[in-house]
mmCIF file of C-alpha atoms and ligand atoms in Angstrom:
data_model
loop_
_atom_site.group_PDB
_atom_site.id
_atom_site.type_symbol
_atom_site.label_atom_id
_atom_site.label_comp_id
_atom_site.label_asym_id
_atom_site.label_seq_id
_atom_site.Cartn_x
_atom_site.Cartn_y
_atom_site.Cartn_z
ATOM 1 C CA MET A 247 -0.009 0.065 -0.063
ATOM 2 C CA SER A 248 1.337 3.580 -0.826
ATOM 3 C CA LEU A 249 0.928 6.551 1.168
ATOM 4 C CA ASP A 250 1.944 8.756 -1.680
ATOM 5 C CA TYR A 251 -1.617 10.212 -1.727
ATOM 6 C CA VAL A 252 -1.558 11.579 1.642
ATOM 7 C CA LYS A 253 1.971 13.442 1.064
ATOM 8 C CA PHE A 254 2.947 16.286 -0.949
ATOM 9 C CA SER A 255 3.860 16.400 -4.609
ATOM 10 C CA ASN A 256 7.387 17.616 -5.224
ATOM 11 C CA GLY A 257 7.615 21.260 -4.803
ATOM 12 C CA PHE A 258 3.913 22.017 -3.839
ATOM 13 C CA GLU A 259 4.534 21.823 -0.001
ATOM 14 C CA LYS A 260 5.162 25.422 0.331
ATOM 15 C CA PHE A 261 2.002 26.262 -1.289
ATOM 16 C CA MET A 262 -0.380 23.960 0.692
ATOM 17 C CA PRO A 263 -2.655 25.525 3.681
ATOM 18 C CA LYS A 264 -1.011 25.134 7.259
ATOM 19 C CA GLU A 265 -3.924 22.739 8.261
ATOM 20 C CA TYR A 266 -3.029 20.551 5.256
ATOM 21 C CA ARG A 267 0.571 20.423 6.158
ATOM 22 C CA ASP A 268 -0.162 19.841 9.761
ATOM 23 C CA MET A 269 -2.349 16.653 8.617
ATOM 24 C CA VAL A 270 0.326 15.043 6.284
ATOM 25 C CA GLU A 271 3.316 15.869 8.861
ATOM 26 C CA HIS A 272 1.563 14.929 11.992
ATOM 27 C CA GLY A 273 -1.509 13.338 11.171
ATOM 28 C CA PRO A 274 -2.476 9.548 11.948
ATOM 29 C CA PHE A 275 -2.153 8.310 8.262
ATOM 30 C CA GLY A 276 0.629 5.424 7.942
ATOM 31 C CA LYS A 277 0.801 5.436 11.936
ATOM 32 C CA LYS A 278 -0.442 3.591 14.878
ATOM 33 C CA VAL A 279 -1.975 5.904 16.872
ATOM 34 C CA SER A 280 -4.207 5.100 19.852
ATOM 35 C CA VAL A 281 -6.980 7.249 21.806
ATOM 36 C CA SER A 282 -4.456 7.160 24.752
ATOM 37 C CA GLN A 283 -2.311 9.478 22.567
ATOM 38 C CA MET A 284 -4.944 11.889 21.938
ATOM 39 C CA GLY A 285 -3.390 15.513 22.035
ATOM 40 C CA SER A 286 0.006 14.412 20.726
ATOM 41 C CA PHE A 287 -1.018 13.931 17.162
ATOM 42 C CA LYS A 288 -3.406 15.692 14.474
ATOM 43 C CA GLU A 289 -6.701 14.010 14.446
ATOM 44 C CA VAL A 290 -8.664 13.599 11.290
ATOM 45 C CA LEU A 291 -11.865 15.276 13.069
ATOM 46 C CA GLU A 292 -10.931 18.437 14.906
ATOM 47 C CA GLU A 293 -12.973 21.217 13.970
ATOM 48 C CA HIS A 294 -16.820 20.710 13.478
ATOM 49 C CA PRO A 295 -20.146 22.683 13.467
ATOM 50 C CA MET A 296 -21.893 20.523 16.108
ATOM 51 C CA CYS A 297 -23.452 21.643 19.505
ATOM 52 C CA ALA A 298 -21.175 22.397 22.399
ATOM 53 C CA GLY A 299 -20.905 19.089 24.354
ATOM 54 C CA CYS A 300 -22.477 16.992 21.899
ATOM 55 C CA ALA A 301 -21.632 13.246 22.996
ATOM 56 C CA MET A 302 -22.023 12.111 19.406
ATOM 57 C CA THR A 303 -19.077 14.532 18.288
ATOM 58 C CA LEU A 304 -16.700 12.892 21.000
ATOM 59 C CA PHE A 305 -17.904 9.433 19.834
ATOM 60 C CA ILE A 306 -17.172 10.155 16.222
ATOM 61 C CA ARG A 307 -13.988 11.612 16.914
ATOM 62 C CA LEU A 308 -12.823 8.416 18.990
ATOM 63 C CA ALA A 309 -14.098 6.240 16.290
ATOM 64 C CA MET A 310 -11.995 7.907 13.409
ATOM 65 C CA ILE A 311 -8.774 7.484 15.707
ATOM 66 C CA ALA A 312 -9.369 3.887 15.899
ATOM 67 C CA PHE A 313 -10.006 3.286 12.279
ATOM 68 C CA PRO A 314 -7.171 0.711 11.649
ATOM 69 C CA ASN A 315 -6.322 2.316 8.255
ATOM 70 C CA PRO A 316 -7.516 5.794 8.112
ATOM 71 C CA GLU A 317 -5.801 6.622 4.982
ATOM 72 C CA ASP A 318 -7.643 3.852 3.146
ATOM 73 C CA THR A 319 -11.164 4.356 4.780
ATOM 74 C CA ILE A 320 -14.346 6.004 3.554
ATOM 75 C CA THR A 321 -17.164 6.860 5.528
ATOM 76 C CA VAL A 322 -20.723 6.945 4.329
ATOM 77 C CA GLY A 323 -23.559 8.841 6.109
ATOM 78 C CA THR A 324 -27.074 10.375 5.631
ATOM 79 C CA ALA A 325 -29.066 13.416 6.831
ATOM 80 C CA GLY A 326 -28.665 13.707 10.419
ATOM 81 C CA CYS A 327 -26.304 15.712 12.858
ATOM 82 C CA GLY A 328 -23.520 13.259 12.529
ATOM 83 C CA ARG A 329 -22.789 14.108 9.147
ATOM 84 C CA LEU A 330 -22.188 17.665 9.877
ATOM 85 C CA ALA A 331 -19.030 16.648 11.793
ATOM 86 C CA ILE A 332 -18.216 13.401 9.715
ATOM 87 C CA SER A 333 -17.845 15.642 6.416
ATOM 88 C CA GLN A 334 -15.469 17.758 8.142
ATOM 89 C CA ALA A 335 -12.914 14.917 8.913
ATOM 90 C CA ALA A 336 -9.859 14.547 6.757
ATOM 91 C CA ILE A 337 -10.962 11.385 5.310
ATOM 92 C CA PRO A 338 -13.509 10.868 2.089
ATOM 93 C CA PHE A 339 -16.995 11.066 2.968
ATOM 94 C CA VAL A 340 -19.959 10.108 0.832
ATOM 95 C CA TYR A 341 -23.205 11.512 1.521
ATOM 96 C CA GLY A 342 -25.886 8.860 0.891
ATOM 97 C CA ASN A 343 -29.458 10.597 0.541
ATOM 98 C CA TYR A 344 -31.921 10.027 2.885
ATOM 99 C CA GLY A 345 -31.330 6.580 4.313
ATOM 100 C CA ASP A 346 -29.681 5.066 1.265
ATOM 101 C CA GLN A 347 -26.136 4.866 3.126
ATOM 102 C CA ASN A 348 -26.194 1.041 3.377
ATOM 103 C CA GLY A 349 -26.819 0.571 -0.220
ATOM 104 C CA VAL A 350 -24.249 3.128 -1.265
ATOM 105 C CA ALA A 351 -21.801 1.358 1.111
ATOM 106 C CA SER A 352 -22.654 -1.968 -0.392
ATOM 107 C CA GLY A 353 -21.687 -0.538 -3.961
ATOM 108 C CA LEU A 354 -18.800 1.202 -2.847
ATOM 109 C CA SER A 355 -17.334 -1.780 -1.020
ATOM 110 C CA ARG A 356 -17.817 -4.016 -3.796
ATOM 111 C CA GLY A 357 -16.408 -1.838 -6.180
ATOM 112 C CA LEU A 358 -13.190 -0.967 -3.878
ATOM 113 C CA ARG A 359 -12.772 -4.810 -4.043
ATOM 114 C CA LEU A 360 -12.911 -5.081 -7.623
ATOM 115 C CA ARG A 361 -10.828 -2.230 -8.125
ATOM 116 C CA PHE A 362 -8.023 -2.763 -5.393
ATOM 117 C CA GLY A 363 -7.999 -6.683 -4.612
ATOM 118 C CA ASP A 364 -6.725 -7.590 -1.518
ATOM 119 C CA LYS A 365 -5.668 -4.096 -0.390
ATOM 120 C CA PRO A 366 -7.694 -3.019 2.614
ATOM 121 C CA LYS A 367 -10.156 -0.214 1.608
ATOM 122 C CA ASP A 368 -12.434 -0.138 4.709
ATOM 123 C CA VAL A 369 -16.209 1.312 4.405
ATOM 124 C CA VAL A 370 -17.781 2.835 7.321
ATOM 125 C CA VAL A 371 -21.436 3.789 7.777
ATOM 126 C CA MET A 372 -21.956 6.467 10.048
ATOM 127 C CA ALA A 373 -25.551 7.451 10.603
ATOM 128 C CA GLY A 374 -28.199 8.287 13.357
ATOM 129 C CA ASP A 375 -30.828 6.342 14.773
ATOM 130 C CA GLY A 376 -33.380 7.884 12.165
ATOM 131 C CA GLY A 377 -31.082 7.123 9.366
ATOM 132 C CA THR A 378 -30.464 3.452 10.354
ATOM 133 C CA ALA A 379 -33.546 2.252 12.070
ATOM 134 C CA ASP A 380 -36.209 4.302 10.558
ATOM 135 C CA ILE A 381 -35.493 5.903 7.010
ATOM 136 C CA GLY A 382 -32.719 3.643 6.080
ATOM 137 C CA PHE A 383 -34.031 0.583 7.572
ATOM 138 C CA GLN A 384 -34.880 -1.757 4.734
ATOM 139 C CA GLN A 385 -31.107 -1.033 3.069
ATOM 140 C CA VAL A 386 -29.537 -1.755 6.480
ATOM 141 C CA LEU A 387 -31.111 -4.726 7.014
ATOM 142 C CA HIS A 388 -30.552 -6.235 3.568
ATOM 143 C CA SER A 389 -26.876 -5.276 3.420
ATOM 144 C CA TRP A 390 -26.512 -7.412 6.548
ATOM 145 C CA PHE A 391 -28.675 -10.380 5.266
ATOM 146 C CA ARG A 392 -26.288 -10.127 2.084
ATOM 147 C CA ARG A 393 -23.225 -10.361 4.684
ATOM 148 C CA GLU A 394 -21.881 -6.950 2.856
ATOM 149 C CA ARG A 395 -18.348 -6.453 4.037
ATOM 150 C CA PHE A 396 -18.498 -3.070 5.852
ATOM 151 C CA THR A 397 -19.103 -1.632 9.539
ATOM 152 C CA THR A 398 -22.681 -0.002 10.077
ATOM 153 C CA ILE A 399 -22.269 2.292 13.249
ATOM 154 C CA MET A 400 -25.576 3.795 14.449
ATOM 155 C CA LEU A 401 -24.970 7.275 16.266
ATOM 156 C CA ASP A 402 -27.834 6.354 18.733
ATOM 157 C CA ASN A 403 -29.186 9.909 20.350
ATOM 158 C CA GLU A 404 -32.725 8.656 20.335
ATOM 159 C CA VAL A 405 -34.429 11.416 18.815
ATOM 160 C CA TYR A 406 -34.253 13.214 15.128
ATOM 161 C CA GLY A 407 -31.892 16.048 16.730
ATOM 162 C CA ASN A 408 -31.174 17.595 13.572
ATOM 163 C CA THR A 409 -34.953 18.470 12.714
ATOM 164 C CA GLY A 410 -36.113 19.625 16.163
ATOM 165 C CA GLY A 411 -37.096 16.659 18.273
ATOM 166 C CA GLN A 412 -39.403 14.006 16.462
ATOM 167 C CA GLU A 413 -39.233 10.280 17.941
ATOM 168 C CA SER A 414 -37.683 7.999 16.274
ATOM 169 C CA GLY A 415 -37.676 3.975 16.339
ATOM 170 C CA MET A 416 -34.963 4.181 19.007
ATOM 171 C CA THR A 417 -36.679 6.569 20.971
ATOM 172 C CA ASN A 418 -37.586 4.995 24.389
ATOM 173 C CA ARG A 419 -41.188 4.364 25.169
ATOM 174 C CA GLY A 420 -42.790 7.254 26.945
ATOM 175 C CA ALA A 421 -40.289 9.987 26.112
ATOM 176 C CA VAL A 422 -41.926 13.357 25.487
ATOM 177 C CA LEU A 423 -40.088 15.338 23.113
ATOM 178 C CA LYS A 424 -40.539 18.900 21.340
ATOM 179 C CA MET A 425 -42.238 17.335 18.496
ATOM 180 C CA ALA A 426 -43.706 14.267 20.326
ATOM 181 C CA PRO A 427 -45.284 15.827 23.219
ATOM 182 C CA LEU A 428 -47.909 13.027 24.056
ATOM 183 C CA GLY A 429 -44.923 10.852 24.354
ATOM 184 C CA LYS A 430 -43.806 7.858 22.444
ATOM 185 C CA LYS A 431 -46.151 4.833 22.709
ATOM 186 C CA PHE A 432 -44.192 2.251 21.220
ATOM 187 C CA GLU A 433 -40.944 0.486 22.493
ATOM 188 C CA LYS A 434 -37.418 1.366 21.448
ATOM 189 C CA MET A 435 -36.341 -0.891 18.595
ATOM 190 C CA ASP A 436 -34.029 -3.803 19.389
ATOM 191 C CA MET A 437 -31.447 -3.088 16.593
ATOM 192 C CA VAL A 438 -28.696 -5.166 18.407
ATOM 193 C CA GLN A 439 -31.067 -8.474 18.185
ATOM 194 C CA MET A 440 -32.091 -7.762 14.506
ATOM 195 C CA ALA A 441 -28.283 -7.323 13.604
ATOM 196 C CA LYS A 442 -27.717 -10.785 15.246
ATOM 197 C CA VAL A 443 -30.545 -12.209 13.498
ATOM 198 C CA ALA A 444 -29.701 -10.847 10.226
ATOM 199 C CA GLY A 445 -26.174 -12.421 10.054
ATOM 200 C CA CYS A 446 -23.652 -9.810 11.404
ATOM 201 C CA ALA A 447 -20.439 -11.395 12.435
ATOM 202 C CA TYR A 448 -19.848 -8.811 15.132
ATOM 203 C CA VAL A 449 -22.431 -6.415 17.092
ATOM 204 C CA ALA A 450 -21.262 -4.278 19.963
ATOM 205 C CA THR A 451 -23.209 -1.591 22.068
ATOM 206 C CA VAL A 452 -21.067 1.159 23.912
ATOM 207 C CA VAL A 453 -21.209 4.501 25.173
ATOM 208 C CA PRO A 454 -18.457 7.190 24.595
ATOM 209 C CA ASN A 455 -17.298 7.733 28.067
ATOM 210 C CA ASN A 456 -14.691 4.740 27.869
ATOM 211 C CA PRO A 457 -12.485 5.780 25.044
ATOM 212 C CA ARG A 458 -10.317 2.594 25.082
ATOM 213 C CA ARG A 459 -13.561 0.473 24.893
ATOM 214 C CA VAL A 460 -14.674 2.674 21.860
ATOM 215 C CA GLU A 461 -11.338 2.098 20.344
ATOM 216 C CA SER A 462 -11.445 -1.548 20.785
ATOM 217 C CA VAL A 463 -14.968 -2.222 19.475
ATOM 218 C CA ILE A 464 -14.301 -0.041 16.213
ATOM 219 C CA LYS A 465 -11.201 -1.592 15.465
ATOM 220 C CA LYS A 466 -12.673 -5.182 15.889
ATOM 221 C CA ALA A 467 -15.626 -4.288 13.803
ATOM 222 C CA VAL A 468 -13.664 -2.868 10.915
ATOM 223 C CA LEU A 469 -11.233 -5.643 10.659
ATOM 224 C CA ILE A 470 -14.005 -8.266 10.801
ATOM 225 C CA ALA A 471 -15.988 -6.357 8.309
ATOM 226 C CA ARG A 472 -12.627 -6.346 6.065
ATOM 227 C CA GLU A 473 -12.786 -10.100 5.595
ATOM 228 C CA VAL A 474 -15.676 -12.013 7.232
ATOM 229 C CA GLY A 475 -18.700 -9.999 7.057
ATOM 230 C CA SER A 476 -20.963 -7.326 8.397
ATOM 231 C CA SER A 477 -20.378 -5.714 11.766
ATOM 232 C CA TYR A 478 -22.840 -3.412 13.547
ATOM 233 C CA ILE A 479 -21.900 -0.980 16.499
ATOM 234 C CA GLN A 480 -24.685 0.803 18.568
ATOM 235 C CA ALA A 481 -23.300 3.858 20.316
ATOM 236 C CA TYR A 482 -25.274 6.025 22.783
ATOM 237 C CA THR A 483 -24.430 9.702 21.651
ATOM 238 C CA SER A 484 -27.296 11.486 23.804
ATOM 239 C CA CYS A 485 -28.412 14.619 22.398
ATOM 240 C CA ASN A 486 -28.145 17.336 24.878
ATOM 241 C CA ILE A 487 -30.260 19.848 23.179
ATOM 242 C CA GLU A 488 -33.361 17.704 22.543
ATOM 243 C CA TYR A 489 -33.053 16.117 26.224
ATOM 244 C CA ALA A 490 -32.127 19.049 27.885
ATOM 245 C CA ILE A 491 -28.983 17.741 29.279
ATOM 246 C CA PRO A 492 -26.633 20.562 30.573
ATOM 247 C CA THR A 493 -23.473 20.727 28.718
ATOM 248 C CA ASP A 494 -21.277 19.629 31.685
ATOM 249 C CA LYS A 495 -23.522 16.651 32.686
ATOM 250 C CA VAL A 496 -23.304 14.801 29.094
ATOM 251 C CA MET A 497 -20.648 12.577 30.317
ATOM 252 C CA GLU A 498 -22.351 11.885 33.599
ATOM 253 C CA ASP A 499 -25.558 11.194 31.619
ATOM 254 C CA ALA A 500 -23.727 8.530 29.391
ATOM 255 C CA LYS A 501 -22.707 7.041 32.731
ATOM 256 C CA THR A 502 -26.129 6.768 34.323
ATOM 257 C CA VAL A 503 -27.475 5.462 31.023
ATOM 258 C CA GLU A 504 -24.905 2.965 30.540
ATOM 259 C CA ASN A 505 -25.261 1.586 33.950
ATOM 260 C CA ASP A 506 -29.155 1.843 33.484
ATOM 261 C CA ARG A 507 -29.995 0.514 30.069
ATOM 262 C CA TYR A 508 -27.151 0.736 27.671
ATOM 263 C CA ALA A 509 -24.535 -1.680 29.031
ATOM 264 C CA PHE A 510 -21.415 -2.632 27.214
ATOM 265 C CA SER A 511 -22.356 -5.874 24.994
ATOM 266 C CA GLU A 512 -20.473 -7.544 22.356
ATOM 267 C CA TYR A 513 -21.187 -10.498 20.150
ATOM 268 C CA ILE A 514 -18.781 -12.152 17.811
ATOM 269 C CA THR A 515 -19.462 -15.254 15.672
ATOM 270 C CA ASP A 516 -17.175 -18.258 15.858
ATOM 271 C CA GLU A 517 -15.836 -17.521 12.349
ATOM 272 C CA ALA A 518 -15.023 -13.884 13.317
ATOM 273 C CA LYS A 519 -13.498 -14.866 16.556
ATOM 274 C CA GLN A 520 -11.112 -17.343 14.744
ATOM 275 C CA TYR A 521 -10.322 -14.668 12.101
ATOM 276 C CA LEU A 522 -9.183 -12.163 14.855
ATOM 277 C CA THR A 523 -7.339 -14.904 17.007
ATOM 278 C CA GLU A 524 -5.374 -16.105 13.862
ATOM 279 C CA ARG A 525 -4.608 -12.419 12.586
ATOM 280 C CA TYR A 526 -4.894 -10.355 15.679
ATOM 281 C CA GLY A 527 -4.389 -12.443 18.578
ATOM 282 C CA TYR A 528 -8.043 -11.639 19.558
ATOM 283 C CA LYS A 529 -7.786 -13.248 22.971
ATOM 284 C CA GLU A 530 -5.275 -10.640 24.085
ATOM 285 C CA TYR A 531 -7.791 -8.042 23.522
ATOM 286 C CA LEU A 532 -10.893 -9.239 24.969
ATOM 287 C CA PRO A 533 -11.803 -6.764 27.571
ATOM 288 C CA LYS A 534 -11.689 -8.154 31.297
ATOM 289 C CA PRO A 535 -14.543 -7.921 33.431
ATOM 290 C CA GLY A 536 -14.630 -4.404 34.942
ATOM 291 C CA ALA A 537 -11.574 -3.171 33.078
ATOM 292 C CA PRO A 538 -11.289 -0.980 29.943
ATOM 293 C CA ALA A 539 -10.751 -3.107 26.722
ATOM 294 C CA ALA A 540 -6.918 -2.831 25.394
ATOM 295 C CA ALA A 541 -6.559 -1.396 21.822
ATOM 296 C CA ILE A 542 -5.513 -3.873 19.041
ATOM 297 C CA PRO A 543 -2.401 -2.311 17.591
ATOM 298 C CA GLY A 544 -1.487 -2.902 14.001
ATOM 299 C CA LYS A 545 -3.426 -3.416 10.822
ATOM 300 C CA ALA A 546 -3.407 -6.007 8.332
HETATM 301 S S1 LIG B 1810 -29.095 18.752 18.107
HETATM 302 FE FE1 LIG B 1810 -28.382 17.152 19.600
HETATM 303 S S2 LIG B 1810 -27.614 15.485 18.261
HETATM 304 FE FE2 LIG B 1810 -27.364 17.488 17.075
HETATM 305 S S3 LIG B 1810 -25.549 18.498 17.330
HETATM 306 FE FE3 LIG B 1810 -27.126 19.315 18.732
HETATM 307 S S4 LIG B 1810 -26.811 18.057 20.721
HETATM 308 FE FE4 LIG B 1810 -25.626 16.943 19.130
#
C-alpha cells in the first residue's frame, strides 16, 4: 500500500495551507495511533459545527482515531447531525441521500474490492438512529442479510435532533419530546437483536465515556468487516439539546444510561473470533470484566 496520496507532490509543499501541512506531517496516516495518545497528533476530525458538548462528536472523534487504516477508509452517512462532523474529517466521506447509506456502502465496498483486490479499503457507515432504524432500515437490514463487508455504526441519540425533536424508532417508550408532546407509545427498536438475526459477524453496544473500549470495538468491527462479514456498533450518543442535558452533565448522563439500560455488550461469531485470533491475537484484546478494553495495534 502506498501513502503517496497523503504526501505532497514535489515542489508543492510551500503552497499548501497550514492545516493540510499539519495533517500530512502530524496526522495519523500510516501510523499506529491510539486514543491514549490524543493531543499528541493531529486528528482527522478537529473542527466541527455540532452543538457544544454533543456526545456524538466525541464518539465520532474516538471512532476515527480507532480506524485501523484511516488513509484507506471511506465513511458513508446520511441526513442527520452526525454528518455535519463526519464531513469535516480529513478522510473521504460519501453523503447518501435520506437513508440509502447502506445501499451506497454496498456498492462502494464491492467496487473497491474489484478495483484494489486484496488491499484493505475499509468502508464505514456512520448514521443516526433515524437514518439507520427508520428511513434507511430496509437497506440496512438487506445489507446485513447479504453479509456486505462493511461496518455500520448507529449514532443513537434516540431522537431526530437535526430536525427539532421528533421521536425515532430508537426513542424510548414514554419519552416526551418537542415534536412528540404526547410521549412515545412504542418500545425502542431492538436493533442489536436484529443485527444478530440478520447475520452480522460482530455486534457491540457502547457509550463514549470509555475511549479505550470505543477504540477496541471499532477496530474489531472494521477488521471483521474487512474479511468476514457485516459488523454493527450501536453507540449511545445523547442529544443534549433535545433531552435538555446540561453541557457539563453529558458524560455523567452517559454513565448513568450505561449503568441503567445501555450496558456494554459484545457479540462475535465463531468465524469472526477465529479470524481475529489467527490474524490479530483476539484473546489478548478481549476486555476483562470491569476493566477497559485494550486497543488492537497494527493493521493487515
Ligand atoms: S442537535 Fe443534538 S445531536 Fe445534534 S449536534 Fe446538537 S446536541 Fe448533537
